[in-house]
Amino acid sequence: MGVDKAAPPAVEGNAPSKKALKKSMKEAEKAAKKAEHAAKRAEQEPESVTNEEDVSKERYGLLKMIQSEDAHLERKYVDIKELNSNRVDQLLWLRGRLHTSRAKGKQCFIVIRQQSYTVQGLIAVNERISKQMIKFISNITKESIIDVEARVVNVPTKIESCSQKDCEVHIEQIFVVSAAEPQLPLQIEDAARPEGDESGPTIKVNQDTRLDNRVLDLRTPANQAIFRVEAGVCKLFRDILDSKGFVEIHTPKMISAASEGGANVFTVSYFKGSAYLAQSPQLYKQMAIAADFDRVYTVGAVFRAEDSNTHRHLTEFVGLDLEMAFKHHYHEVVEVIGQMFTDLFRGLRDNYADEIAAVNQQYKVEPFKFLDPPLKLEFPEAVKLLAEAGVTIGDEDDLSTPDEKLLGKLVKAKYDTDFYMLDKYPLAVRPFYTMPDPNNPKYSNSYDMFMRGEEIISGAQRIHDAQYLTERAKHHGIDIEKIKAYIDSFRYGCPPHAGGGIGMERVVMLYLGLDNIRKVSMFPRDPKRLTP
C-alpha cells in the first residue's frame, strides 16, 4: 500500500495546533469514507462482470480533458431537436447531458438532454455490448456531459416524457466528456416540476436555493425558454425601432450627478472623487436629440439604489430606453411607443410560440391580450374608474401599487386588454424635466404604460428650453452646477421631444404572467443578493 503523503500538521513546540489537528482528522475521515465506498462497490460488483473479457472496452469510458489538441475530429454531431422519424436507421453522434438513467438487468435506459430537448436512449447486452459497459453507463452521474454514438429507431408508442416523442436512440458508444459531482444541490426534475403538481412526492425547490445554484436552475426547460423569450424582446425592440428610423446609441453608466435628481444612487470611487452609477440614460438620450439624431434608443444596464424587496424591483436591470423628436404634439411619440409594443407583443406571440408553451408547462398563465391600436386613457379617467370601485385618489397623487393592480383588473374587465396607456399624470409626481400641461398646471405631458396592471414604462415630453428647464430644476431643489452640461445642451437649439424608459425584465415577467422578476433575471441583483 502507498503511504499517505499529506503534509504534517503545523506544530507549536512539540504538540500539533488545534487547527492542524482538525484538518488532519477531516482528511482521515475523508480517506476512510472513500475506502468504505470503494469496498462496498467491490462487494456489489459481480465477479463475472469484473473477470470476463470486456468486448466493449473501446466503446465507452472517460475522455481525457479536452484541451483543443485535435484541430478536427471526423465526427458529425446532430442536435437532439433534429431527431425524428425521418432519421430512422441513421448512425450519428450526440452531445448532451445525462438527464436520467435506469439500469434493469442486462439493459439500461437513459435520457439525454440538450438545452430544452430530450431523447430516450437504450443500450442492451449483445455480442458487441458488454455487461461492463452497461454497468459503466448506470454509474454515470446525472448532469454529466456525454458523447453518444447511436442509431435512431422508431418507437411503437409515443415517449411522453421526452421532447422527441416518435423516436429513440440505440447506443453504440458512450464517453463522459465532463463528469458532474454525485451530490447535486438541486435536482433538475424537481426544479422543472410544474407548479401545483401534486402527483407523487412533491419536492419544492425554493427561490433562494434556485438563485444560489443558478447555473443548475437555468438548465430547466422553462428557464431555457424564458431567456430565449427575453432575447426575443430585445431583438424585437431593436428591429421595430430600426424600421422606424431610430438609431441605437450607447450612453455612460458612470455619471457625475444623479440622473433623476434623487438620492437613490450607488456611489463609486472615481480616482480622487466620486461618481454615480446611472439611474437612467435619460439625460444622454436628450442630448443626442439636441445633437440632431432625431430618434434614438439604447439597451443597457440601469442601477437603482432602492431598498425595495418586492416581486418587481431589482437594483440592476436592463433598460430599453427611447427618445424621439416630434413636430407639434407629444402624442406623436406616444403613438409610436404604443405601436412598438403592439408589434412586439405580436412578434412574441407569432415567433416564440414554442418557448411560451415550454414556460406554460411549468407556470400556468392566461395568454397575454392586447388591442391594436392600444387603449389610451387619461389620468382623470383612471381616477373615475377607481372611484367607482370605491378607491379615492387625490388630484396631485400618484397611483400606489395596489391602485395600479386594481386599475389593471378594471381595465381588463371593461376593455378586455392586458396592455394600456395612461396619459396626463399629475405634475407633482414627475421628474423636473417633465413638460407641464399648458391647459392645466396640475397635470403634465407625461404617461405610463401598463401590462397586467403593473407599470412597464414611464415617459413624458421633456423640457427643451434651457431657461425653463433651469427654473424647473431649481423648483425641485437640484444643484444647477451638477447638471450644467445637460442644461447647456439645450442652449443651442433643440427640437421638442419625448420618450420613455422600459424595464425589460418587467416586460418579460408580465407578458409570460410570472409572479417574480427574479425568474426573468439571469443573475438577479436586489438589496439582499449580490451573488452569484
Short mmCIF file of C-alpha atoms in Angstrom, two decimals:
data_model
loop_
_atom_site.label_atom_id
_atom_site.label_comp_id
_atom_site.label_asym_id
_atom_site.label_seq_id
_atom_site.Cartn_x
_atom_site.Cartn_y
_atom_site.Cartn_z
CA MET A 1 0.00 0.00 0.00
CA GLY A 2 1.03 3.57 -0.64
CA VAL A 3 1.88 5.98 2.13
CA ASP A 4 -0.35 8.97 2.83
CA LYS A 5 1.78 11.95 1.83
CA ALA A 6 -0.42 14.60 3.40
CA ALA A 7 1.60 17.47 4.83
CA PRO A 8 2.43 17.07 8.55
CA PRO A 9 0.40 19.24 10.87
CA ALA A 10 1.83 22.56 11.94
CA VAL A 11 3.39 22.39 15.41
CA GLU A 12 3.71 24.70 18.31
CA GLY A 13 6.56 23.35 20.42
CA ASN A 14 6.03 19.54 20.29
CA ALA A 15 2.19 19.49 20.00
CA PRO A 16 0.06 19.96 16.86
CA SER A 17 -2.10 23.10 16.76
CA LYS A 18 -5.90 22.77 17.12
CA LYS A 19 -6.35 23.88 13.51
CA ALA A 20 -3.86 21.28 12.25
CA LEU A 21 -5.45 18.51 14.33
CA LYS A 22 -8.88 19.40 12.96
CA LYS A 23 -7.56 19.34 9.39
CA SER A 24 -5.79 16.01 9.97
CA MET A 25 -8.95 14.44 11.42
CA LYS A 26 -11.03 15.63 8.46
CA GLU A 27 -8.55 14.17 5.98
CA ALA A 28 -8.51 10.84 7.82
CA GLU A 29 -12.32 10.75 7.91
CA LYS A 30 -12.50 11.55 4.19
CA ALA A 31 -9.99 8.79 3.34
CA ALA A 32 -11.92 6.25 5.47
CA LYS A 33 -15.21 7.08 3.74
CA LYS A 34 -13.55 6.77 0.33
CA ALA A 35 -12.15 3.35 1.21
CA GLU A 36 -15.52 2.21 2.59
CA HIS A 37 -17.30 3.34 -0.56
CA ALA A 38 -14.79 1.51 -2.78
CA ALA A 39 -15.20 -1.66 -0.71
CA LYS A 40 -18.98 -1.59 -0.99
CA ARG A 41 -18.79 -1.13 -4.75
CA ALA A 42 -16.39 -4.08 -5.00
CA GLU A 43 -18.80 -6.26 -2.98
CA GLN A 44 -21.75 -5.29 -5.18
CA GLU A 45 -19.86 -5.89 -8.43
CA PRO A 46 -20.44 -9.46 -9.63
CA GLU A 47 -17.26 -11.45 -10.14
CA SER A 48 -18.49 -12.49 -13.57
CA VAL A 49 -18.59 -8.83 -14.66
CA THR A 50 -15.11 -7.96 -13.45
CA ASN A 51 -13.40 -11.13 -14.63
CA GLU A 52 -14.95 -11.83 -18.01
CA GLU A 53 -13.40 -10.31 -21.14
CA ASP A 54 -14.76 -6.87 -21.95
CA VAL A 55 -15.72 -6.86 -25.65
CA SER A 56 -16.75 -3.18 -25.41
CA LYS A 57 -13.69 -1.67 -23.74
CA GLU A 58 -13.04 0.69 -26.68
CA ARG A 59 -16.69 1.78 -26.84
CA TYR A 60 -17.03 3.61 -23.51
CA GLY A 61 -15.08 5.44 -20.85
CA LEU A 62 -13.91 8.80 -19.55
CA LEU A 63 -12.47 11.09 -22.20
CA LYS A 64 -9.29 12.87 -21.26
CA MET A 65 -9.79 16.59 -20.70
CA ILE A 66 -10.33 18.38 -24.00
CA GLN A 67 -7.51 20.89 -24.40
CA SER A 68 -8.02 21.57 -28.10
CA GLU A 69 -5.23 19.20 -29.14
CA ASP A 70 -7.07 17.88 -32.19
CA ALA A 71 -7.95 20.58 -34.70
CA HIS A 72 -10.52 18.36 -36.39
CA LEU A 73 -12.19 15.08 -35.50
CA GLU A 74 -14.11 13.14 -38.13
CA ARG A 75 -17.32 13.08 -36.15
CA LYS A 76 -20.56 14.74 -37.18
CA TYR A 77 -22.79 15.82 -34.30
CA VAL A 78 -26.55 16.25 -34.62
CA ASP A 79 -28.72 18.38 -32.33
CA ILE A 80 -31.31 16.46 -30.34
CA LYS A 81 -34.07 18.78 -31.59
CA GLU A 82 -33.38 17.47 -35.13
CA LEU A 83 -34.08 13.85 -34.20
CA ASN A 84 -37.33 12.45 -35.64
CA SER A 85 -38.70 9.50 -37.60
CA ASN A 86 -37.10 10.86 -40.79
CA ARG A 87 -33.69 9.95 -39.36
CA VAL A 88 -34.50 6.30 -38.65
CA ASP A 89 -31.53 3.94 -39.10
CA GLN A 90 -29.04 6.82 -39.19
CA LEU A 91 -25.93 6.31 -37.04
CA LEU A 92 -24.94 9.65 -35.55
CA TRP A 93 -23.21 11.39 -32.65
CA LEU A 94 -24.97 13.39 -29.92
CA ARG A 95 -23.53 15.55 -27.18
CA GLY A 96 -25.74 16.35 -24.23
CA ARG A 97 -26.25 15.89 -20.51
CA LEU A 98 -27.25 12.67 -18.83
CA HIS A 99 -30.67 13.69 -17.56
CA THR A 100 -31.67 10.35 -16.01
CA SER A 101 -30.60 6.71 -16.17
CA ARG A 102 -32.25 3.45 -15.15
CA ALA A 103 -30.47 0.09 -15.34
CA LYS A 104 -32.59 -3.06 -15.41
CA GLY A 105 -30.87 -6.42 -15.74
CA LYS A 106 -28.85 -6.51 -18.94
CA GLN A 107 -30.09 -3.21 -20.30
CA CYS A 108 -30.08 0.46 -19.40
CA PHE A 109 -32.44 3.32 -20.32
CA ILE A 110 -31.12 6.88 -20.27
CA VAL A 111 -32.50 10.29 -21.19
CA ILE A 112 -30.10 12.65 -22.93
CA ARG A 113 -30.85 16.37 -22.61
CA GLN A 114 -29.61 19.22 -24.76
CA GLN A 115 -30.98 22.57 -23.57
CA SER A 116 -34.79 22.11 -23.68
CA TYR A 117 -34.75 18.97 -25.83
CA THR A 118 -34.61 15.36 -24.61
CA VAL A 119 -34.41 11.93 -26.24
CA GLN A 120 -34.59 8.45 -24.77
CA GLY A 121 -31.57 6.19 -25.21
CA LEU A 122 -31.40 2.42 -24.83
CA ILE A 123 -28.47 0.00 -24.59
CA ALA A 124 -28.61 -3.75 -24.02
CA VAL A 125 -26.04 -6.55 -23.73
CA ASN A 126 -25.23 -8.27 -27.03
CA GLU A 127 -22.20 -9.59 -28.90
CA ARG A 128 -20.73 -6.05 -29.05
CA ILE A 129 -22.12 -4.55 -25.82
CA SER A 130 -20.71 -5.94 -22.58
CA LYS A 131 -22.09 -6.08 -19.04
CA GLN A 132 -19.18 -3.85 -18.01
CA MET A 133 -20.37 -1.17 -20.44
CA ILE A 134 -23.93 -1.36 -19.06
CA LYS A 135 -22.55 -1.01 -15.53
CA PHE A 136 -20.39 1.96 -16.55
CA ILE A 137 -23.38 3.77 -18.02
CA SER A 138 -25.53 3.09 -14.95
CA ASN A 139 -22.85 4.73 -12.77
CA ILE A 140 -22.53 7.96 -14.81
CA THR A 141 -23.65 10.81 -12.59
CA LYS A 142 -26.66 12.93 -13.52
CA GLU A 143 -25.87 16.17 -15.39
CA SER A 144 -22.56 14.81 -16.72
CA ILE A 145 -21.84 15.85 -20.31
CA ILE A 146 -21.64 12.80 -22.55
CA ASP A 147 -20.84 11.97 -26.18
CA VAL A 148 -23.05 9.21 -27.57
CA GLU A 149 -22.90 7.39 -30.89
CA ALA A 150 -26.31 5.90 -31.52
CA ARG A 151 -28.75 4.70 -34.17
CA VAL A 152 -32.16 6.37 -34.48
CA VAL A 153 -35.08 3.94 -34.08
CA ASN A 154 -38.85 4.39 -34.40
CA VAL A 155 -40.96 3.65 -31.33
CA PRO A 156 -44.39 1.96 -31.43
CA THR A 157 -45.89 4.33 -28.84
CA LYS A 158 -45.02 7.97 -28.16
CA ILE A 159 -42.49 8.70 -25.42
CA GLU A 160 -44.40 11.33 -23.43
CA SER A 161 -41.54 12.01 -21.00
CA CYS A 162 -39.22 13.34 -23.76
CA SER A 163 -39.46 16.21 -26.22
CA GLN A 164 -38.59 13.78 -29.07
CA LYS A 165 -41.64 11.54 -28.81
CA ASP A 166 -41.63 9.46 -32.00
CA CYS A 167 -38.11 8.02 -31.85
CA GLU A 168 -35.36 6.87 -29.51
CA VAL A 169 -31.65 6.15 -29.94
CA HIS A 170 -29.91 2.80 -29.52
CA ILE A 171 -26.44 3.41 -28.13
CA GLU A 172 -23.29 2.03 -29.76
CA GLN A 173 -20.65 4.11 -27.94
CA ILE A 174 -20.69 6.46 -24.95
CA PHE A 175 -17.99 8.64 -23.42
CA VAL A 176 -18.04 11.04 -20.49
CA VAL A 177 -16.76 14.46 -21.58
CA SER A 178 -17.23 16.23 -18.23
CA ALA A 179 -18.42 14.40 -15.12
CA ALA A 180 -20.79 16.08 -12.66
CA GLU A 181 -20.34 15.59 -8.93
CA PRO A 182 -22.58 12.88 -7.44
CA GLN A 183 -24.34 15.20 -4.99
CA LEU A 184 -26.26 17.99 -6.73
CA PRO A 185 -27.61 20.89 -4.62
CA LEU A 186 -30.89 20.55 -6.51
CA GLN A 187 -32.39 18.03 -8.91
CA ILE A 188 -33.36 19.30 -12.36
CA GLU A 189 -36.56 17.21 -12.26
CA ASP A 190 -37.58 18.95 -9.02
CA ALA A 191 -36.71 22.42 -10.31
CA ALA A 192 -38.66 21.74 -13.52
CA ARG A 193 -41.78 20.30 -11.88
CA PRO A 194 -44.99 22.16 -12.85
CA GLU A 195 -46.36 24.46 -10.18
CA GLY A 196 -49.22 22.83 -8.30
CA ASP A 197 -48.24 19.31 -9.43
CA GLU A 198 -49.42 17.01 -6.65
CA SER A 199 -48.61 13.71 -8.39
CA GLY A 200 -46.08 11.64 -6.46
CA PRO A 201 -43.78 13.01 -3.73
CA THR A 202 -43.66 16.78 -4.11
CA ILE A 203 -40.25 18.36 -3.60
CA LYS A 204 -40.43 22.13 -3.98
CA VAL A 205 -37.20 23.97 -4.75
CA ASN A 206 -37.43 27.38 -3.08
CA GLN A 207 -36.31 30.59 -4.73
CA ASP A 208 -33.14 31.12 -2.69
CA THR A 209 -31.94 27.58 -3.43
CA ARG A 210 -32.58 28.18 -7.12
CA LEU A 211 -30.73 31.50 -7.14
CA ASP A 212 -27.83 30.21 -5.02
CA ASN A 213 -27.38 27.43 -7.60
CA ARG A 214 -28.46 29.40 -10.63
CA VAL A 215 -26.29 27.52 -13.15
CA LEU A 216 -28.24 24.34 -12.37
CA ASP A 217 -31.59 26.10 -12.14
CA LEU A 218 -31.12 27.68 -15.56
CA ARG A 219 -30.97 24.21 -17.15
CA THR A 220 -34.70 23.59 -16.73
CA PRO A 221 -36.82 23.71 -19.92
CA ALA A 222 -38.88 26.64 -18.61
CA ASN A 223 -35.78 28.72 -17.83
CA GLN A 224 -34.21 27.86 -21.17
CA ALA A 225 -37.41 29.18 -22.78
CA ILE A 226 -37.74 32.28 -20.56
CA PHE A 227 -34.35 33.62 -21.57
CA ARG A 228 -34.99 32.94 -25.23
CA VAL A 229 -38.20 34.97 -24.93
CA GLU A 230 -36.15 37.66 -23.20
CA ALA A 231 -33.67 37.68 -26.09
CA GLY A 232 -36.70 37.96 -28.38
CA VAL A 233 -37.94 41.07 -26.54
CA CYS A 234 -34.60 42.81 -27.07
CA LYS A 235 -34.39 41.69 -30.71
CA LEU A 236 -37.94 42.83 -31.50
CA PHE A 237 -37.39 46.14 -29.68
CA ARG A 238 -34.33 46.80 -31.84
CA ASP A 239 -35.86 45.56 -35.10
CA ILE A 240 -39.10 47.52 -34.69
CA LEU A 241 -37.36 50.78 -33.81
CA ASP A 242 -34.73 50.30 -36.54
CA SER A 243 -37.59 50.01 -39.04
CA LYS A 244 -38.98 53.33 -37.76
CA GLY A 245 -35.71 55.21 -38.32
CA PHE A 246 -34.28 55.03 -34.79
CA VAL A 247 -30.53 54.80 -34.13
CA GLU A 248 -29.08 52.70 -31.30
CA ILE A 249 -26.72 54.66 -29.06
CA HIS A 250 -24.62 53.75 -26.01
CA THR A 251 -24.66 56.06 -23.01
CA PRO A 252 -22.34 56.37 -19.97
CA LYS A 253 -23.08 54.23 -16.94
CA MET A 254 -20.82 56.29 -14.67
CA ILE A 255 -22.05 59.83 -14.26
CA SER A 256 -21.24 62.92 -12.18
CA ALA A 257 -24.75 63.58 -10.82
CA ALA A 258 -27.90 61.59 -10.08
CA SER A 259 -29.88 61.11 -13.31
CA GLU A 260 -33.30 61.65 -11.76
CA GLY A 261 -32.23 64.23 -9.21
CA GLY A 262 -32.88 61.87 -6.29
CA ALA A 263 -30.84 60.16 -3.61
CA ASN A 264 -31.35 56.55 -4.75
CA VAL A 265 -27.99 56.17 -6.44
CA PHE A 266 -24.95 53.94 -5.99
CA THR A 267 -21.81 55.94 -5.30
CA VAL A 268 -18.49 54.63 -6.62
CA SER A 269 -14.98 55.95 -6.10
CA TYR A 270 -13.66 57.73 -9.17
CA PHE A 271 -9.95 58.48 -8.82
CA LYS A 272 -9.79 61.27 -6.20
CA GLY A 273 -13.52 61.91 -6.25
CA SER A 274 -16.84 60.10 -6.56
CA ALA A 275 -19.17 59.10 -9.38
CA TYR A 276 -22.63 57.54 -9.55
CA LEU A 277 -23.99 54.53 -11.39
CA ALA A 278 -26.58 55.78 -13.86
CA GLN A 279 -30.22 55.50 -12.80
CA SER A 280 -31.23 56.13 -16.40
CA PRO A 281 -29.74 57.13 -19.78
CA GLN A 282 -32.33 59.93 -19.77
CA LEU A 283 -30.10 62.98 -19.94
CA TYR A 284 -27.85 61.49 -22.63
CA LYS A 285 -30.78 60.45 -24.82
CA GLN A 286 -31.97 64.06 -24.75
CA MET A 287 -28.50 65.35 -25.54
CA ALA A 288 -28.48 63.02 -28.56
CA ILE A 289 -31.74 64.61 -29.73
CA ALA A 290 -30.15 68.04 -29.29
CA ALA A 291 -27.26 66.72 -31.41
CA ASP A 292 -29.72 66.06 -34.29
CA PHE A 293 -30.01 62.26 -34.05
CA ASP A 294 -33.83 62.75 -34.15
CA ARG A 295 -34.77 59.23 -32.98
CA VAL A 296 -32.59 57.15 -30.63
CA TYR A 297 -32.80 54.12 -28.39
CA THR A 298 -30.48 52.28 -26.02
CA VAL A 299 -30.36 48.84 -24.42
CA GLY A 300 -28.24 48.70 -21.28
CA ALA A 301 -27.84 48.30 -17.53
CA VAL A 302 -29.65 50.67 -15.17
CA PHE A 303 -28.92 50.93 -11.45
CA ARG A 304 -31.34 51.90 -8.66
CA ALA A 305 -30.21 52.02 -5.02
CA GLU A 306 -33.72 51.44 -3.71
CA ASP A 307 -34.19 49.17 -0.69
CA SER A 308 -37.28 47.62 -2.30
CA ASN A 309 -37.63 43.91 -1.61
CA THR A 310 -40.66 43.31 -3.78
CA HIS A 311 -41.62 40.90 -6.57
CA ARG A 312 -40.90 43.52 -9.25
CA HIS A 313 -37.86 45.54 -8.12
CA LEU A 314 -34.17 44.95 -8.84
CA THR A 315 -31.17 47.13 -8.05
CA GLU A 316 -29.75 46.40 -11.51
CA PHE A 317 -31.92 45.77 -14.54
CA VAL A 318 -31.86 46.15 -18.32
CA GLY A 319 -33.35 49.40 -19.57
CA LEU A 320 -34.93 49.64 -23.00
CA ASP A 321 -34.96 53.40 -23.49
CA LEU A 322 -36.02 55.53 -26.42
CA GLU A 323 -36.26 59.22 -27.27
CA MET A 324 -37.81 60.92 -30.29
CA ALA A 325 -38.16 64.44 -31.68
CA PHE A 326 -41.70 65.42 -32.74
CA LYS A 327 -43.23 68.20 -34.80
CA HIS A 328 -46.29 69.53 -32.95
CA HIS A 329 -47.59 67.25 -30.17
CA TYR A 330 -46.00 64.66 -27.88
CA HIS A 331 -48.79 62.22 -28.76
CA GLU A 332 -46.83 61.65 -31.97
CA VAL A 333 -44.30 59.88 -29.73
CA VAL A 334 -46.94 58.15 -27.59
CA GLU A 335 -48.43 56.60 -30.73
CA VAL A 336 -45.01 55.33 -31.89
CA ILE A 337 -44.33 53.75 -28.48
CA GLY A 338 -47.81 52.22 -28.31
CA GLN A 339 -47.45 50.72 -31.79
CA MET A 340 -43.98 49.45 -30.91
CA PHE A 341 -45.47 47.49 -28.01
CA THR A 342 -48.30 46.13 -30.17
CA ASP A 343 -45.78 44.93 -32.76
CA LEU A 344 -43.56 43.48 -30.02
CA PHE A 345 -46.42 41.52 -28.43
CA ARG A 346 -47.48 40.21 -31.84
CA GLY A 347 -43.88 39.21 -32.61
CA LEU A 348 -43.59 37.27 -29.36
CA ARG A 349 -46.92 35.53 -29.94
CA ASP A 350 -46.10 34.55 -33.54
CA ASN A 351 -42.35 33.82 -33.36
CA TYR A 352 -41.87 32.42 -29.85
CA ALA A 353 -44.90 30.14 -29.51
CA ASP A 354 -42.76 27.07 -28.68
CA GLU A 355 -40.86 28.92 -25.94
CA ILE A 356 -44.08 30.35 -24.47
CA ALA A 357 -45.58 26.84 -24.47
CA ALA A 358 -42.48 25.50 -22.67
CA VAL A 359 -42.86 28.15 -19.95
CA ASN A 360 -46.54 27.29 -19.61
CA GLN A 361 -45.63 23.65 -19.00
CA GLN A 362 -44.27 24.76 -15.62
CA TYR A 363 -46.10 28.04 -14.95
CA LYS A 364 -49.77 28.09 -15.94
CA VAL A 365 -50.89 31.58 -17.02
CA GLU A 366 -53.52 33.16 -19.23
CA PRO A 367 -52.39 34.27 -22.72
CA PHE A 368 -51.49 37.95 -22.91
CA LYS A 369 -54.23 40.08 -24.53
CA PHE A 370 -53.67 43.40 -26.34
CA LEU A 371 -55.54 45.74 -28.67
CA ASP A 372 -54.39 47.27 -31.96
CA PRO A 373 -54.30 50.23 -31.74
CA PRO A 374 -53.66 50.08 -27.98
CA LEU A 375 -56.03 51.54 -25.42
CA LYS A 376 -55.17 55.04 -24.14
CA LEU A 377 -56.81 56.56 -21.07
CA GLU A 378 -56.23 59.92 -19.37
CA PHE A 379 -55.37 60.07 -15.68
CA PRO A 380 -58.76 61.57 -14.65
CA GLU A 381 -60.50 58.62 -16.39
CA ALA A 382 -58.43 56.22 -14.28
CA VAL A 383 -59.33 58.17 -11.13
CA LYS A 384 -63.01 57.86 -12.09
CA LEU A 385 -62.77 54.10 -12.68
CA LEU A 386 -61.11 53.65 -9.28
CA ALA A 387 -63.68 55.90 -7.59
CA GLU A 388 -66.47 53.73 -9.00
CA ALA A 389 -64.70 50.78 -7.38
CA GLY A 390 -64.52 52.62 -4.03
CA VAL A 391 -60.93 53.92 -4.18
CA THR A 392 -60.33 57.68 -3.88
CA ILE A 393 -57.23 59.29 -5.47
CA GLY A 394 -56.30 62.96 -4.97
CA ASP A 395 -55.67 65.36 -7.89
CA GLU A 396 -51.95 65.53 -7.18
CA ASP A 397 -51.43 61.97 -6.00
CA ASP A 398 -49.63 59.17 -7.82
CA LEU A 399 -51.13 55.71 -8.12
CA SER A 400 -49.95 53.25 -5.50
CA THR A 401 -49.05 49.69 -6.46
CA PRO A 402 -52.41 48.33 -5.18
CA ASP A 403 -54.19 51.11 -7.12
CA GLU A 404 -52.34 50.13 -10.32
CA LYS A 405 -53.23 46.46 -9.89
CA LEU A 406 -56.88 47.22 -9.24
CA LEU A 407 -56.98 49.57 -12.22
CA GLY A 408 -55.49 46.81 -14.38
CA LYS A 409 -58.31 44.46 -13.38
CA LEU A 410 -60.94 47.14 -14.03
CA VAL A 411 -59.48 47.91 -17.46
CA LYS A 412 -59.30 44.18 -18.33
CA ALA A 413 -62.93 43.70 -17.32
CA LYS A 414 -64.13 46.73 -19.30
CA TYR A 415 -61.85 46.67 -22.38
CA ASP A 416 -60.52 43.06 -22.46
CA THR A 417 -56.85 44.10 -22.74
CA ASP A 418 -53.78 43.43 -20.59
CA PHE A 419 -51.95 46.47 -22.04
CA TYR A 420 -52.99 50.10 -21.87
CA MET A 421 -51.51 53.62 -21.75
CA LEU A 422 -52.30 56.19 -19.07
CA ASP A 423 -51.75 59.82 -20.11
CA LYS A 424 -51.60 63.22 -18.30
CA TYR A 425 -50.11 62.38 -14.90
CA PRO A 426 -50.11 64.99 -12.09
CA LEU A 427 -47.07 67.27 -12.48
CA ALA A 428 -46.17 66.98 -8.78
CA VAL A 429 -45.24 63.30 -9.11
CA ARG A 430 -42.99 63.60 -12.21
CA PRO A 431 -39.26 64.49 -12.61
CA PHE A 432 -38.04 68.07 -13.03
CA TYR A 433 -37.53 67.80 -16.80
CA THR A 434 -41.21 66.93 -17.48
CA MET A 435 -43.17 69.46 -19.57
CA PRO A 436 -46.24 70.78 -17.69
CA ASP A 437 -49.64 70.55 -19.37
CA PRO A 438 -50.24 74.01 -20.92
CA ASN A 439 -54.00 73.77 -20.27
CA ASN A 440 -53.90 72.60 -16.66
CA PRO A 441 -50.87 73.37 -14.45
CA LYS A 442 -51.73 70.47 -12.10
CA TYR A 443 -51.04 67.96 -14.86
CA SER A 444 -48.17 67.20 -17.20
CA ASN A 445 -47.44 65.92 -20.68
CA SER A 446 -46.43 62.56 -19.27
CA TYR A 447 -47.59 58.97 -19.48
CA ASP A 448 -47.10 55.48 -18.10
CA MET A 449 -47.92 52.18 -19.80
CA PHE A 450 -49.08 49.03 -18.06
CA MET A 451 -49.09 45.26 -18.53
CA ARG A 452 -51.41 43.15 -16.37
CA GLY A 453 -51.85 46.11 -14.02
CA GLU A 454 -48.15 46.85 -13.49
CA GLU A 455 -46.15 49.78 -14.87
CA ILE A 456 -43.55 48.88 -17.50
CA ILE A 457 -42.68 52.29 -18.97
CA SER A 458 -42.66 55.82 -17.63
CA GLY A 459 -42.25 58.68 -20.10
CA ALA A 460 -43.00 62.30 -20.93
CA GLN A 461 -42.41 65.28 -23.12
CA ARG A 462 -39.13 66.80 -21.92
CA ILE A 463 -38.50 70.48 -21.40
CA HIS A 464 -36.26 71.54 -24.29
CA ASP A 465 -35.86 75.21 -23.33
CA ALA A 466 -32.73 75.89 -21.19
CA GLN A 467 -34.22 78.78 -19.19
CA TYR A 468 -37.45 76.96 -18.38
CA LEU A 469 -35.50 73.79 -17.55
CA THR A 470 -33.35 75.78 -15.10
CA GLU A 471 -36.47 77.12 -13.38
CA ARG A 472 -37.96 73.65 -13.00
CA ALA A 473 -34.67 72.20 -11.69
CA LYS A 474 -34.47 74.95 -9.05
CA HIS A 475 -38.08 74.26 -8.11
CA HIS A 476 -37.08 70.64 -7.42
CA GLY A 477 -34.04 71.74 -5.36
CA ILE A 478 -31.46 70.39 -7.80
CA ASP A 479 -27.92 71.82 -7.81
CA ILE A 480 -27.74 73.56 -11.21
CA GLU A 481 -23.96 73.26 -11.37
CA LYS A 482 -24.15 69.46 -11.28
CA ILE A 483 -26.38 69.33 -14.36
CA LYS A 484 -24.80 72.29 -16.17
CA ALA A 485 -23.69 70.20 -19.19
CA TYR A 486 -27.23 68.85 -19.51
CA ILE A 487 -28.87 72.28 -19.39
CA ASP A 488 -26.24 73.80 -21.68
CA SER A 489 -27.06 71.21 -24.36
CA PHE A 490 -30.39 72.98 -24.87
CA ARG A 491 -28.88 76.48 -25.20
CA TYR A 492 -28.00 75.94 -28.86
CA GLY A 493 -31.43 74.96 -30.14
CA CYS A 494 -33.20 71.64 -29.53
CA PRO A 495 -36.36 70.21 -31.14
CA PRO A 496 -39.34 69.31 -28.95
CA HIS A 497 -39.02 65.68 -27.95
CA ALA A 498 -40.39 62.90 -25.73
CA GLY A 499 -39.53 59.34 -24.81
CA GLY A 500 -39.51 56.81 -22.04
CA GLY A 501 -37.70 54.10 -20.16
CA ILE A 502 -38.86 50.48 -20.16
CA GLY A 503 -37.88 47.79 -17.66
CA MET A 504 -37.04 44.84 -19.90
CA GLU A 505 -37.37 42.22 -17.16
CA ARG A 506 -40.82 43.53 -16.22
CA VAL A 507 -42.00 43.21 -19.82
CA VAL A 508 -40.88 39.55 -19.91
CA MET A 509 -42.30 38.77 -16.46
CA LEU A 510 -45.69 40.29 -17.21
CA TYR A 511 -46.02 39.03 -20.76
CA LEU A 512 -45.43 35.46 -19.53
CA GLY A 513 -47.56 36.05 -16.44
CA LEU A 514 -44.83 35.12 -13.94
CA ASP A 515 -45.04 36.16 -10.30
CA ASN A 516 -41.48 37.33 -9.58
CA ILE A 517 -38.98 39.39 -11.55
CA ARG A 518 -36.11 37.20 -10.29
CA LYS A 519 -37.43 34.44 -12.54
CA VAL A 520 -36.57 36.55 -15.60
CA SER A 521 -33.24 38.00 -14.42
CA MET A 522 -30.44 35.57 -15.21
CA PHE A 523 -28.38 36.56 -12.16
CA PRO A 524 -30.62 38.98 -10.22
CA ARG A 525 -29.37 41.82 -8.05
CA ASP A 526 -31.54 43.09 -5.21
CA PRO A 527 -30.87 44.64 -1.78
CA LYS A 528 -30.10 41.19 -0.34
CA ARG A 529 -28.38 39.48 -3.27
CA LEU A 530 -25.06 40.28 -4.91
CA THR A 531 -24.07 36.70 -5.86
CA PRO A 532 -23.58 34.56 -7.80
#
